[in-house]
C-alpha cells in the first residue's frame, strides 16, 4: 500500500480480530427507519451514523460500478464469499487498492458496516450490490417466502407432506399448528369443496400481502363472499385490468383463549442469523395484544372483536391510549401458570418453539442464505381455549414504533440485544447460549438449557430443558454485565 494511502475503516484491526468482523474502530451504520431502532443505533457507544441517509442508493451503485462488484445473484451457490472482488485496475476517479476499495472519491466516504434497511430498498438493490466481509444488513433477499400469508402456508404444507412421506403420518401431526388455508383465487374450487364439508363454520379472508388487519373480513356463508368474488374475478376476463389481488381464506379459530372475556394474540420475536446452518434466537419478552371488546361470535363483522391488531384496536370508540391493550409476555406467562400450572404452560410454550422451528425449516432450502443478512421476525401466535398455540402469521418488519413507555423499553432492549447478538464489536466468544433477552433456540439442532430459569422451570431437570424462555424473567442488563465480564476473561486467556 503506497505511503499516505488512507486505510479503510474495515481493514483497521484486521489480524487482531479472530472473528474477522470489525476491529477497534467506530461502526458505521445506516438506518431507513425513524423509530426505536434509530434511537438504539444513535445511543450505541462507538457507533456512527453515516451522513446523508439518502446517499445509500448512490453508495451501492458506486460500490457496484467502481469496484467491479459481482451481483449477489450471479454468484455460484447461494452464499456470497464475503471477499472483495478482484481488482481490474483503476476505477472511477479514485485509486483502487489491493483491498478492492476505492479511495479519494465519494464511494469510500459512504461505506457502512450495518444497514437497517427497509424491504423495498433491499429488493431494489440486493441483486446488484456487493457486500464486504464486515457488512451486515437486515432481511434475506426472499424473506417473503415466509412472510407473505399464501407463501407461508404453501411452504408449510409442502414440508408437512414431505415429513409424512419420509417419517410417517404421526410425525406430520407436529404441523397441525396452522389453520386450514387456501389461496384465492387459485384454490377457490378446492376451498368450496372444503367449505361444503363443514357447513356453518366461520372463515376469515385476508389479503396475502397486506398488514395491520387491512382488507380482512369474516364470513359464514358462501354467498357472503359472492360480491368479493365478482369484483375480484372480473379482471380475469378483462385484459385491461390488473390481476386480482391474492387472498388467503382461512378457517377462523372460533374458540380463542379469552382473558377477561377478550381475545388476544402474542407477538413473539425471533432472530435468524443464518439459514444454513439454521441458527435461531428467541426473545424472552414480547407482548399479548388484546381486542378492546368482549369476544362473541354473534357479530362477526365487528373487527374490534375479532382482529387484535393495535392498528385496528386504537380506533375503537372506547380505546384508552393510556391503558392500551397490551400485556407483557411475562404478565401473560404468570397469569397462565397461575391458572393452569407451570407444566401445562411449558407444554403450550413448547408448541410455540415447534411452530418457530418448523416454519423456518419449511423455507430453509428456499431462502437465499447470505452470511451478511439477518432477519428479526415478529410471529403472531394465538392460543385457543385448550391452550394450543396457532400460527397466525409471520412479519419481517414487526412494528418498532413504541405505543407507550413500557413498549419503548421492550423494543429498545430487544434491538440493543439484537446488536449484542450480531456482535459487530467482537466482544463475545460466539459460543453464547444467552445474550441479554435472546436465548439460542436452535443451531442446526435443538439447544438445551444450561441452567433452568426458576420462575418458569421450578423442578425441571435442567439437562432436558430446551433453551427457550419466552415470558420468563428478562434480567437482560445483569446478564449482559456478567456475560461481557466472562467473555473478556476467556478472550484474555
Ligand atoms: P395482518 O397481517 O393484516 O395483521 P393477520 O393474519 O395477522 O393479518 O390477522 C389479523 C388479526 O386477525 C390477527 O392478529 C388475529 O387477531 C385475527 N386472525 C387472523 N387470522 C385468524 C384466524 N385464523 N383465527 C382467528 N383469528 C384470526
Short mmCIF file of C-alpha atoms and ligand atoms in Angstrom, two decimals:
data_model
loop_
_atom_site.label_atom_id
_atom_site.label_comp_id
_atom_site.label_asym_id
_atom_site.label_seq_id
_atom_site.Cartn_x
_atom_site.Cartn_y
_atom_site.Cartn_z
CA UNK A 1 0.00 0.00 0.00
CA UNK A 2 1.57 3.30 -1.02
CA UNK A 3 2.60 5.87 1.56
CA UNK A 4 -0.15 8.21 2.60
CA UNK A 5 -2.92 5.92 1.49
CA UNK A 6 -5.80 6.05 3.93
CA UNK A 7 -6.51 2.67 5.49
CA UNK A 8 -10.14 1.88 5.02
CA UNK A 9 -12.00 1.54 8.26
CA UNK A 10 -12.99 -2.03 7.73
CA UNK A 11 -9.35 -3.09 7.38
CA UNK A 12 -8.26 -1.50 10.62
CA UNK A 13 -7.74 -4.02 13.35
CA UNK A 14 -7.51 -6.86 10.83
CA UNK A 15 -5.36 -9.64 12.16
CA UNK A 16 -6.20 -8.67 15.73
CA UNK A 17 -9.70 -9.79 15.20
CA UNK A 18 -10.08 -13.56 15.19
CA UNK A 19 -13.71 -13.49 14.08
CA UNK A 20 -12.85 -11.13 11.27
CA UNK A 21 -15.58 -8.54 11.61
CA UNK A 22 -14.51 -5.12 12.75
CA UNK A 23 -11.53 -4.10 14.79
CA UNK A 24 -11.05 -1.23 17.21
CA UNK A 25 -12.89 1.50 15.39
CA UNK A 26 -16.31 3.01 15.25
CA UNK A 27 -19.02 1.09 13.44
CA UNK A 28 -20.78 2.96 10.67
CA UNK A 29 -24.45 2.40 10.26
CA UNK A 30 -27.35 3.39 8.09
CA UNK A 31 -30.96 3.20 9.03
CA UNK A 32 -34.09 3.65 6.93
CA UNK A 33 -36.47 3.93 9.86
CA UNK A 34 -37.17 6.84 12.16
CA UNK A 35 -38.22 4.93 15.24
CA UNK A 36 -36.79 2.97 18.17
CA UNK A 37 -34.12 1.30 16.05
CA UNK A 38 -32.66 4.71 15.17
CA UNK A 39 -32.59 5.66 18.87
CA UNK A 40 -30.81 2.42 19.65
CA UNK A 41 -28.22 2.90 16.94
CA UNK A 42 -27.62 6.52 17.92
CA UNK A 43 -27.24 5.60 21.56
CA UNK A 44 -24.82 2.76 20.98
CA UNK A 45 -21.28 3.60 22.10
CA UNK A 46 -18.79 3.58 19.26
CA UNK A 47 -21.42 3.57 16.51
CA UNK A 48 -21.55 6.40 13.99
CA UNK A 49 -24.33 7.32 11.63
CA UNK A 50 -23.21 7.54 8.01
CA UNK A 51 -24.08 11.08 6.93
CA UNK A 52 -26.60 11.61 4.15
CA UNK A 53 -29.22 8.93 4.56
CA UNK A 54 -30.36 9.38 1.01
CA UNK A 55 -26.91 8.55 -0.25
CA UNK A 56 -27.39 4.88 0.21
CA UNK A 57 -28.53 4.25 -3.31
CA UNK A 58 -25.58 6.16 -4.70
CA UNK A 59 -23.24 4.36 -2.40
CA UNK A 60 -24.34 0.96 -3.57
CA UNK A 61 -24.18 1.97 -7.18
CA UNK A 62 -20.71 3.32 -6.58
CA UNK A 63 -19.64 0.15 -4.81
CA UNK A 64 -21.01 -1.91 -7.64
CA UNK A 65 -19.67 0.06 -10.57
CA UNK A 66 -16.36 1.25 -9.26
CA UNK A 67 -15.30 -1.93 -7.62
CA UNK A 68 -16.44 -4.27 -10.35
CA UNK A 69 -18.57 -5.98 -7.76
CA UNK A 70 -20.30 -9.23 -8.50
CA UNK A 71 -24.07 -9.08 -8.19
CA UNK A 72 -25.13 -11.38 -5.38
CA UNK A 73 -27.48 -13.33 -7.59
CA UNK A 74 -24.81 -14.25 -10.11
CA UNK A 75 -22.54 -15.90 -7.61
CA UNK A 76 -22.33 -19.64 -7.72
CA UNK A 77 -24.37 -21.22 -4.97
CA UNK A 78 -26.35 -19.03 -2.68
CA UNK A 79 -23.71 -17.97 -0.24
CA UNK A 80 -21.69 -14.89 -1.01
CA UNK A 81 -18.00 -15.26 -0.46
CA UNK A 82 -17.81 -12.04 1.51
CA UNK A 83 -14.49 -11.32 -0.19
CA UNK A 84 -13.96 -8.13 -2.11
CA UNK A 85 -13.95 -8.72 -5.85
CA UNK A 86 -10.60 -8.91 -7.58
CA UNK A 87 -9.39 -5.61 -8.94
CA UNK A 88 -9.46 -4.77 -12.53
CA UNK A 89 -7.25 -1.72 -12.18
CA UNK A 90 -8.28 1.89 -11.89
CA UNK A 91 -11.89 2.57 -11.23
CA UNK A 92 -13.71 5.84 -11.28
CA UNK A 93 -11.56 8.78 -10.29
CA UNK A 94 -10.17 7.12 -7.18
CA UNK A 95 -7.24 4.85 -6.59
CA UNK A 96 -8.05 1.22 -6.28
CA UNK A 97 -6.04 -0.56 -3.62
CA UNK A 98 -5.23 -4.21 -3.28
CA UNK A 99 -8.14 -4.47 -0.90
CA UNK A 100 -10.50 -3.54 -3.68
CA UNK A 101 -11.73 -0.37 -2.06
CA UNK A 102 -11.76 2.84 -3.99
CA UNK A 103 -10.33 5.88 -2.24
CA UNK A 104 -10.30 9.56 -2.96
CA UNK A 105 -13.87 9.69 -4.11
CA UNK A 106 -17.34 9.64 -2.62
CA UNK A 107 -17.70 5.87 -2.66
CA UNK A 108 -15.41 5.11 0.24
CA UNK A 109 -16.82 8.03 2.30
CA UNK A 110 -20.15 6.32 2.26
CA UNK A 111 -19.00 2.91 3.41
CA UNK A 112 -21.18 1.31 6.04
CA UNK A 113 -20.94 -1.70 8.28
CA UNK A 114 -24.53 -2.10 9.34
CA UNK A 115 -27.68 -1.23 7.49
CA UNK A 116 -31.19 -1.45 8.94
CA UNK A 117 -32.84 -1.11 5.57
CA UNK A 118 -36.43 -1.42 4.55
CA UNK A 119 -37.59 -4.34 2.46
CA UNK A 120 -38.26 -2.24 -0.63
CA UNK A 121 -34.70 -0.96 -0.62
CA UNK A 122 -33.34 -4.47 -0.34
CA UNK A 123 -35.48 -5.70 -3.22
CA UNK A 124 -34.31 -2.89 -5.42
CA UNK A 125 -30.63 -3.18 -4.60
CA UNK A 126 -29.64 -6.59 -3.33
CA UNK A 127 -29.18 -8.24 -6.71
CA UNK A 128 -26.74 -5.64 -7.90
CA UNK A 129 -24.71 -4.93 -4.81
CA UNK A 130 -21.59 -6.38 -3.36
CA UNK A 131 -21.31 -6.84 0.36
CA UNK A 132 -17.97 -6.79 2.10
CA UNK A 133 -16.90 -9.18 4.81
CA UNK A 134 -17.70 -6.67 7.53
CA UNK A 135 -21.17 -5.65 6.32
CA UNK A 136 -24.43 -6.74 7.92
CA UNK A 137 -27.82 -5.97 6.51
CA UNK A 138 -31.38 -6.58 7.66
CA UNK A 139 -33.53 -9.03 5.64
CA UNK A 140 -32.78 -12.02 3.50
CA UNK A 141 -33.40 -11.47 -0.19
CA UNK A 142 -36.56 -13.57 -0.43
CA UNK A 143 -37.90 -13.24 3.12
CA UNK A 144 -41.42 -13.07 1.66
CA UNK A 145 -41.40 -16.86 1.31
CA UNK A 146 -42.27 -16.87 4.97
CA UNK A 147 -43.91 -13.53 5.50
CA UNK A 148 -46.48 -13.50 2.71
CA UNK A 149 -49.51 -15.32 4.03
CA UNK A 150 -50.09 -17.53 0.98
CA UNK A 151 -46.43 -18.48 0.58
CA UNK A 152 -46.01 -19.26 4.26
CA UNK A 153 -48.85 -21.77 4.09
CA UNK A 154 -47.64 -23.21 0.79
CA UNK A 155 -44.18 -23.84 2.25
CA UNK A 156 -45.60 -25.32 5.44
CA UNK A 157 -47.92 -27.65 3.52
CA UNK A 158 -45.00 -28.82 1.41
CA UNK A 159 -42.77 -29.65 4.40
CA UNK A 160 -45.68 -31.35 6.14
CA UNK A 161 -46.26 -33.60 3.12
CA UNK A 162 -42.58 -34.38 2.84
CA UNK A 163 -42.42 -35.21 6.55
CA UNK A 164 -45.43 -37.52 6.28
CA UNK A 165 -43.85 -39.25 3.30
CA UNK A 166 -40.48 -39.72 4.92
CA UNK A 167 -41.35 -40.12 8.61
CA UNK A 168 -44.97 -41.22 8.65
CA UNK A 169 -48.36 -39.63 9.33
CA UNK A 170 -47.75 -39.33 13.07
CA UNK A 171 -44.80 -37.01 12.54
CA UNK A 172 -46.96 -34.92 10.21
CA UNK A 173 -49.19 -34.14 13.19
CA UNK A 174 -46.49 -31.83 14.52
CA UNK A 175 -47.52 -29.48 11.68
CA UNK A 176 -51.08 -29.11 12.91
CA UNK A 177 -50.49 -25.57 14.07
CA UNK A 178 -51.77 -23.51 11.16
CA UNK A 179 -55.48 -23.31 10.40
CA UNK A 180 -56.71 -24.86 7.15
CA UNK A 181 -55.91 -22.27 4.49
CA UNK A 182 -56.42 -21.86 0.74
CA UNK A 183 -55.08 -19.32 -1.68
CA UNK A 184 -57.63 -17.35 -3.67
CA UNK A 185 -58.45 -17.15 -6.45
CA UNK A 186 -56.17 -20.07 -7.46
CA UNK A 187 -57.59 -22.62 -4.99
CA UNK A 188 -61.17 -21.38 -4.98
CA UNK A 189 -62.68 -24.67 -6.13
CA UNK A 190 -60.83 -26.75 -3.55
CA UNK A 191 -61.94 -24.27 -0.93
CA UNK A 192 -65.58 -24.59 -1.98
CA UNK A 193 -65.36 -28.37 -1.58
CA UNK A 194 -63.89 -27.97 1.89
CA UNK A 195 -66.44 -25.32 2.75
CA UNK A 196 -69.31 -27.66 1.88
CA UNK A 197 -67.86 -30.41 4.06
CA UNK A 198 -68.04 -28.14 7.13
CA UNK A 199 -71.25 -26.16 6.95
CA UNK A 200 -71.71 -23.39 9.47
CA UNK A 201 -68.09 -22.80 10.43
CA UNK A 202 -66.53 -19.35 10.19
CA UNK A 203 -63.82 -18.44 7.68
CA UNK A 204 -61.56 -15.41 7.56
CA UNK A 205 -60.44 -13.74 4.32
CA UNK A 206 -57.10 -11.95 4.30
CA UNK A 207 -55.21 -10.20 1.51
CA UNK A 208 -51.95 -12.16 1.19
CA UNK A 209 -49.59 -9.22 1.14
CA UNK A 210 -51.30 -6.59 3.28
CA UNK A 211 -50.79 -5.91 7.00
CA UNK A 212 -52.36 -4.31 10.08
CA UNK A 213 -55.69 -6.01 9.57
CA UNK A 214 -56.38 -4.18 6.29
CA UNK A 215 -58.84 -5.82 3.94
CA UNK A 216 -59.75 -8.65 6.35
CA UNK A 217 -63.30 -9.92 6.81
CA UNK A 218 -65.06 -12.93 8.32
CA UNK A 219 -67.89 -14.91 6.75
CA UNK A 220 -70.11 -17.92 7.35
CA UNK A 221 -71.98 -18.35 4.08
CA UNK A 222 -70.50 -18.78 0.63
CA UNK A 223 -72.96 -16.17 -0.51
CA UNK A 224 -71.17 -13.69 1.74
CA UNK A 225 -68.15 -13.70 -0.50
CA UNK A 226 -70.03 -13.58 -3.77
CA UNK A 227 -69.58 -9.84 -4.06
CA UNK A 228 -65.93 -10.09 -3.33
CA UNK A 229 -65.59 -12.90 -5.84
CA UNK A 230 -67.41 -10.98 -8.56
CA UNK A 231 -65.33 -7.89 -8.04
CA UNK A 232 -62.06 -9.73 -7.88
CA UNK A 233 -62.69 -12.22 -10.68
CA UNK A 234 -63.77 -9.58 -13.14
CA UNK A 235 -60.21 -8.78 -14.18
CA UNK A 236 -59.61 -12.31 -15.39
CA UNK A 237 -61.92 -11.73 -18.30
CA UNK A 238 -60.80 -8.15 -18.82
CA UNK A 239 -57.22 -7.92 -20.15
CA UNK A 240 -57.03 -4.20 -19.36
CA UNK A 241 -57.38 -4.64 -15.63
CA UNK A 242 -54.79 -5.75 -13.10
CA UNK A 243 -54.74 -9.36 -11.97
CA UNK A 244 -56.90 -9.92 -8.90
CA UNK A 245 -55.22 -9.47 -5.56
CA UNK A 246 -54.22 -12.73 -3.93
CA UNK A 247 -56.09 -13.58 -0.74
CA UNK A 248 -55.98 -16.42 1.68
CA UNK A 249 -59.14 -17.86 3.08
CA UNK A 250 -58.52 -19.50 6.41
CA UNK A 251 -60.51 -21.38 8.99
CA UNK A 252 -61.32 -18.94 11.74
CA UNK A 253 -60.33 -20.03 15.25
CA UNK A 254 -63.72 -19.83 16.90
CA UNK A 255 -62.59 -20.76 20.39
CA UNK A 256 -59.74 -18.37 21.22
CA UNK A 257 -58.36 -18.34 24.74
CA UNK A 258 -60.04 -15.43 26.48
CA UNK A 259 -58.83 -13.30 29.36
CA UNK A 260 -61.43 -11.02 30.85
CA UNK A 261 -63.70 -12.17 28.03
CA UNK A 262 -61.35 -10.73 25.40
CA UNK A 263 -59.34 -12.32 22.66
CA UNK A 264 -55.59 -11.74 22.26
CA UNK A 265 -52.64 -12.88 20.22
CA UNK A 266 -49.00 -12.95 21.21
CA UNK A 267 -46.16 -11.18 19.41
CA UNK A 268 -43.02 -13.28 19.63
CA UNK A 269 -39.66 -12.01 18.39
CA UNK A 270 -37.37 -14.43 16.60
CA UNK A 271 -33.93 -13.69 15.20
CA UNK A 272 -32.40 -15.75 12.42
CA UNK A 273 -28.71 -15.10 11.89
CA UNK A 274 -28.19 -17.95 9.44
CA UNK A 275 -30.36 -20.33 7.43
CA UNK A 276 -27.55 -22.70 6.63
CA UNK A 277 -26.93 -23.95 9.24
CA UNK A 278 -30.16 -22.75 10.78
CA UNK A 279 -29.35 -20.60 13.79
CA UNK A 280 -32.29 -19.14 15.68
CA UNK A 281 -32.68 -16.93 18.76
CA UNK A 282 -35.89 -16.39 20.69
CA UNK A 283 -36.51 -13.23 22.71
CA UNK A 284 -37.91 -13.61 26.24
CA UNK A 285 -40.06 -10.53 26.09
CA UNK A 286 -42.87 -9.62 23.78
CA UNK A 287 -46.50 -8.82 24.34
CA UNK A 288 -50.05 -10.01 24.06
CA UNK A 289 -52.37 -7.73 22.07
CA UNK A 290 -55.94 -7.76 23.29
CA UNK A 291 -59.05 -6.79 21.47
CA UNK A 292 -60.92 -3.96 23.10
CA UNK A 293 -64.33 -5.55 23.01
CA UNK A 294 -65.56 -8.78 24.61
CA UNK A 295 -65.42 -11.79 22.35
CA UNK A 296 -68.58 -13.10 20.76
CA UNK A 297 -69.43 -15.00 17.59
CA UNK A 298 -72.65 -13.04 17.19
CA UNK A 299 -71.10 -10.09 15.42
CA UNK A 300 -68.56 -11.49 13.00
CA UNK A 301 -68.43 -8.22 11.09
CA UNK A 302 -67.07 -6.33 14.11
CA UNK A 303 -63.32 -6.01 13.64
CA UNK A 304 -62.85 -4.62 17.18
CA UNK A 305 -63.96 -8.01 18.47
CA UNK A 306 -62.09 -10.30 16.10
CA UNK A 307 -58.88 -8.59 14.99
CA UNK A 308 -56.29 -7.93 17.67
CA UNK A 309 -54.06 -5.62 15.60
CA UNK A 310 -53.17 -2.47 17.52
CA UNK A 311 -53.72 -0.52 14.28
CA UNK A 312 -57.37 -1.65 14.41
CA UNK A 313 -57.93 -1.54 18.17
CA UNK A 314 -56.65 2.00 18.64
CA UNK A 315 -59.58 3.26 16.57
CA UNK A 316 -62.16 1.53 18.78
CA UNK A 317 -64.53 4.12 20.28
CA UNK A 318 -63.70 3.17 23.89
CA UNK A 319 -59.97 2.64 23.37
CA UNK A 320 -57.92 4.05 26.24
CA UNK A 321 -54.48 5.13 24.97
CA UNK A 322 -53.01 5.16 28.50
CA UNK A 323 -54.10 1.65 29.24
CA UNK A 324 -53.57 0.42 25.67
CA UNK A 325 -54.43 -3.18 25.07
CA UNK A 326 -51.18 -4.98 25.73
CA UNK A 327 -49.77 -7.31 28.34
CA UNK A 328 -46.12 -8.23 28.54
CA UNK A 329 -45.31 -11.88 27.83
CA UNK A 330 -44.11 -12.07 31.45
CA UNK A 331 -47.55 -11.00 32.70
CA UNK A 332 -49.19 -13.49 30.38
CA UNK A 333 -46.99 -16.44 31.36
CA UNK A 334 -47.52 -15.68 35.06
CA UNK A 335 -51.29 -15.49 34.56
CA UNK A 336 -51.45 -18.74 32.59
CA UNK A 337 -49.13 -20.55 35.02
CA UNK A 338 -51.26 -19.50 37.99
CA UNK A 339 -54.36 -20.69 36.21
CA UNK A 340 -53.20 -23.92 34.58
CA UNK A 341 -49.94 -24.82 36.33
CA UNK A 342 -46.37 -24.47 35.16
CA UNK A 343 -46.26 -27.78 33.32
CA UNK A 344 -49.31 -27.08 31.16
CA UNK A 345 -47.86 -23.72 30.23
CA UNK A 346 -44.48 -25.23 29.47
CA UNK A 347 -46.18 -27.69 27.14
CA UNK A 348 -48.07 -24.90 25.40
CA UNK A 349 -44.91 -22.85 25.01
CA UNK A 350 -43.06 -25.87 23.65
CA UNK A 351 -45.70 -25.73 20.92
CA UNK A 352 -44.53 -22.21 20.12
CA UNK A 353 -40.93 -23.44 19.78
CA UNK A 354 -42.19 -26.13 17.42
CA UNK A 355 -44.02 -23.51 15.33
CA UNK A 356 -40.91 -21.38 15.08
CA UNK A 357 -38.58 -24.18 14.07
CA UNK A 358 -40.93 -25.95 11.65
CA UNK A 359 -41.84 -22.71 9.90
CA UNK A 360 -38.19 -21.75 9.46
CA UNK A 361 -37.31 -25.24 8.26
CA UNK A 362 -40.09 -25.01 5.71
CA UNK A 363 -38.15 -22.28 3.90
CA UNK A 364 -34.63 -23.27 4.85
CA UNK A 365 -33.79 -24.59 1.39
CA UNK A 366 -35.53 -21.74 -0.41
CA UNK A 367 -34.23 -18.68 1.39
CA UNK A 368 -31.17 -17.23 -0.27
CA UNK A 369 -28.78 -17.65 2.60
CA UNK A 370 -26.18 -14.94 2.87
CA UNK A 371 -23.92 -14.53 5.85
CA UNK A 372 -24.34 -10.75 5.66
CA UNK A 373 -28.08 -10.97 6.20
CA UNK A 374 -30.14 -11.45 9.31
CA UNK A 375 -33.86 -11.25 9.98
CA UNK A 376 -35.88 -10.34 13.02
CA UNK A 377 -39.33 -11.85 12.66
CA UNK A 378 -42.44 -10.96 14.58
CA UNK A 379 -44.52 -14.15 14.98
CA UNK A 380 -48.22 -13.77 15.73
CA UNK A 381 -49.45 -16.68 17.86
CA UNK A 382 -53.00 -17.25 19.02
CA UNK A 383 -53.90 -19.64 21.85
CA UNK A 384 -57.18 -21.49 21.63
CA UNK A 385 -59.28 -22.35 24.67
CA UNK A 386 -57.26 -25.60 25.10
CA UNK A 387 -54.09 -23.51 25.29
CA UNK A 388 -52.95 -24.84 21.95
CA UNK A 389 -50.86 -22.26 20.08
CA UNK A 390 -51.73 -21.48 16.45
CA UNK A 391 -49.56 -19.68 13.94
CA UNK A 392 -51.43 -16.71 12.50
CA UNK A 393 -48.66 -15.00 10.60
CA UNK A 394 -45.01 -14.04 10.48
CA UNK A 395 -43.84 -10.46 9.92
CA UNK A 396 -40.45 -9.49 8.53
CA UNK A 397 -40.87 -5.89 9.66
CA UNK A 398 -42.58 -6.09 13.03
CA UNK A 399 -43.52 -2.63 14.22
CA UNK A 400 -40.71 -0.91 16.08
CA UNK A 401 -42.72 2.18 16.81
CA UNK A 402 -43.49 2.23 20.51
CA UNK A 403 -47.05 2.63 21.71
CA UNK A 404 -46.04 3.76 25.21
CA UNK A 405 -43.22 3.85 27.73
CA UNK A 406 -43.24 0.15 28.50
CA UNK A 407 -43.40 -0.75 24.83
CA UNK A 408 -40.48 1.58 24.16
CA UNK A 409 -38.40 -0.07 26.85
CA UNK A 410 -39.19 -3.50 25.46
CA UNK A 411 -38.24 -2.54 21.91
CA UNK A 412 -35.17 -0.59 22.99
CA UNK A 413 -33.85 -3.61 24.93
CA UNK A 414 -34.85 -6.02 22.17
CA UNK A 415 -32.97 -4.11 19.49
CA UNK A 416 -29.94 -3.42 21.63
CA UNK A 417 -29.73 -7.10 22.41
CA UNK A 418 -30.09 -7.92 18.73
CA UNK A 419 -26.98 -5.83 18.11
CA UNK A 420 -25.33 -7.63 21.00
CA UNK A 421 -26.05 -10.96 19.31
CA UNK A 422 -24.68 -9.76 15.96
CA UNK A 423 -21.66 -8.55 17.93
CA UNK A 424 -20.04 -6.34 15.33
CA UNK A 425 -17.86 -5.09 18.16
CA UNK A 426 -16.47 -8.61 18.52
CA UNK A 427 -16.76 -8.64 22.29
CA UNK A 428 -18.19 -12.12 22.69
CA UNK A 429 -16.87 -15.62 22.10
CA UNK A 430 -19.52 -16.77 19.60
CA UNK A 431 -20.45 -19.71 21.84
CA UNK A 432 -23.05 -17.94 23.97
CA UNK A 433 -26.46 -19.52 24.54
CA UNK A 434 -27.95 -16.40 26.02
CA UNK A 435 -27.27 -12.78 25.15
CA UNK A 436 -29.39 -10.28 27.06
CA UNK A 437 -33.00 -11.24 26.42
CA UNK A 438 -32.20 -13.55 23.47
CA UNK A 439 -31.89 -17.28 24.07
CA UNK A 440 -30.35 -19.54 21.45
CA UNK A 441 -33.15 -21.90 20.48
CA UNK A 442 -31.63 -23.79 17.59
CA UNK A 443 -28.25 -24.23 15.98
CA UNK A 444 -28.52 -26.96 13.40
CA UNK A 445 -30.45 -28.79 16.11
CA UNK A 446 -32.18 -28.02 19.41
CA UNK A 447 -30.24 -26.26 22.17
CA UNK A 448 -30.68 -27.41 25.74
CA UNK A 449 -30.55 -25.02 28.66
CA UNK A 450 -27.50 -24.90 30.92
CA UNK A 451 -29.48 -23.84 33.91
CA UNK A 452 -33.21 -23.69 34.34
CA UNK A 453 -34.96 -20.43 34.97
CA UNK A 454 -36.56 -20.98 38.34
CA UNK A 455 -39.58 -18.88 37.55
CA UNK A 456 -40.51 -20.98 34.56
CA UNK A 457 -38.96 -24.34 35.40
CA UNK A 458 -39.33 -24.84 39.14
CA UNK A 459 -38.46 -28.51 39.44
CA UNK A 460 -37.18 -29.13 35.98
CA UNK A 461 -34.34 -31.44 35.17
CA UNK A 462 -32.15 -28.86 33.51
CA UNK A 463 -30.42 -31.35 31.26
CA UNK A 464 -33.56 -31.85 29.23
CA UNK A 465 -34.98 -28.35 29.31
CA UNK A 466 -34.88 -26.61 25.95
CA UNK A 467 -33.10 -23.29 25.94
CA UNK A 468 -36.37 -21.46 25.47
CA UNK A 469 -37.65 -18.89 27.96
CA UNK A 470 -40.43 -16.93 26.33
CA UNK A 471 -42.20 -14.91 29.01
CA UNK A 472 -39.60 -15.73 31.68
CA UNK A 473 -37.85 -13.07 33.72
CA UNK A 474 -35.76 -10.86 31.45
CA UNK A 475 -32.93 -9.56 33.61
CA UNK A 476 -31.02 -8.58 30.50
CA UNK A 477 -28.83 -5.86 31.98
CA UNK A 478 -27.46 -8.03 34.76
CA UNK A 479 -26.96 -10.92 32.37
CA UNK A 480 -25.08 -8.74 29.87
CA UNK A 481 -22.77 -7.38 32.56
CA UNK A 482 -21.83 -10.89 33.64
CA UNK A 483 -21.59 -12.12 30.07
CA UNK A 484 -19.18 -9.41 28.97
CA UNK A 485 -17.01 -9.90 32.03
CA UNK A 486 -16.86 -13.64 31.41
CA UNK A 487 -16.17 -13.18 27.69
CA UNK A 488 -13.37 -10.75 28.45
CA UNK A 489 -11.59 -13.18 30.70
CA UNK A 490 -11.99 -16.01 28.15
CA UNK A 491 -10.51 -13.80 25.46
CA UNK A 492 -7.56 -12.82 27.64
CA UNK A 493 -6.57 -16.44 28.23
P1 LIG B 1 -52.43 -8.73 9.24
O1 LIG B 1 -51.14 -9.05 8.55
O2 LIG B 1 -53.30 -7.84 8.42
O3 LIG B 1 -52.22 -8.29 10.65
P2 LIG B 1 -53.21 -11.30 10.35
O4 LIG B 1 -53.18 -12.59 9.64
O5 LIG B 1 -52.16 -11.09 11.39
O6 LIG B 1 -53.23 -10.13 9.29
O7 LIG B 1 -54.64 -11.15 11.03
C1 LIG B 1 -55.01 -10.01 11.78
C2 LIG B 1 -55.69 -10.43 13.06
O8 LIG B 1 -56.85 -11.20 12.77
C3 LIG B 1 -54.83 -11.33 13.94
O9 LIG B 1 -53.99 -10.57 14.76
C4 LIG B 1 -55.87 -12.11 14.70
O10 LIG B 1 -56.33 -11.37 15.79
C5 LIG B 1 -57.01 -12.24 13.70
N1 LIG B 1 -56.93 -13.51 12.96
C6 LIG B 1 -56.29 -13.72 11.80
N2 LIG B 1 -56.43 -14.99 11.38
C7 LIG B 1 -57.20 -15.60 12.29
C8 LIG B 1 -57.73 -16.92 12.42
N3 LIG B 1 -57.49 -17.86 11.51
N4 LIG B 1 -58.49 -17.20 13.50
C9 LIG B 1 -58.75 -16.26 14.43
N5 LIG B 1 -58.29 -15.00 14.36
C10 LIG B 1 -57.52 -14.66 13.31
#
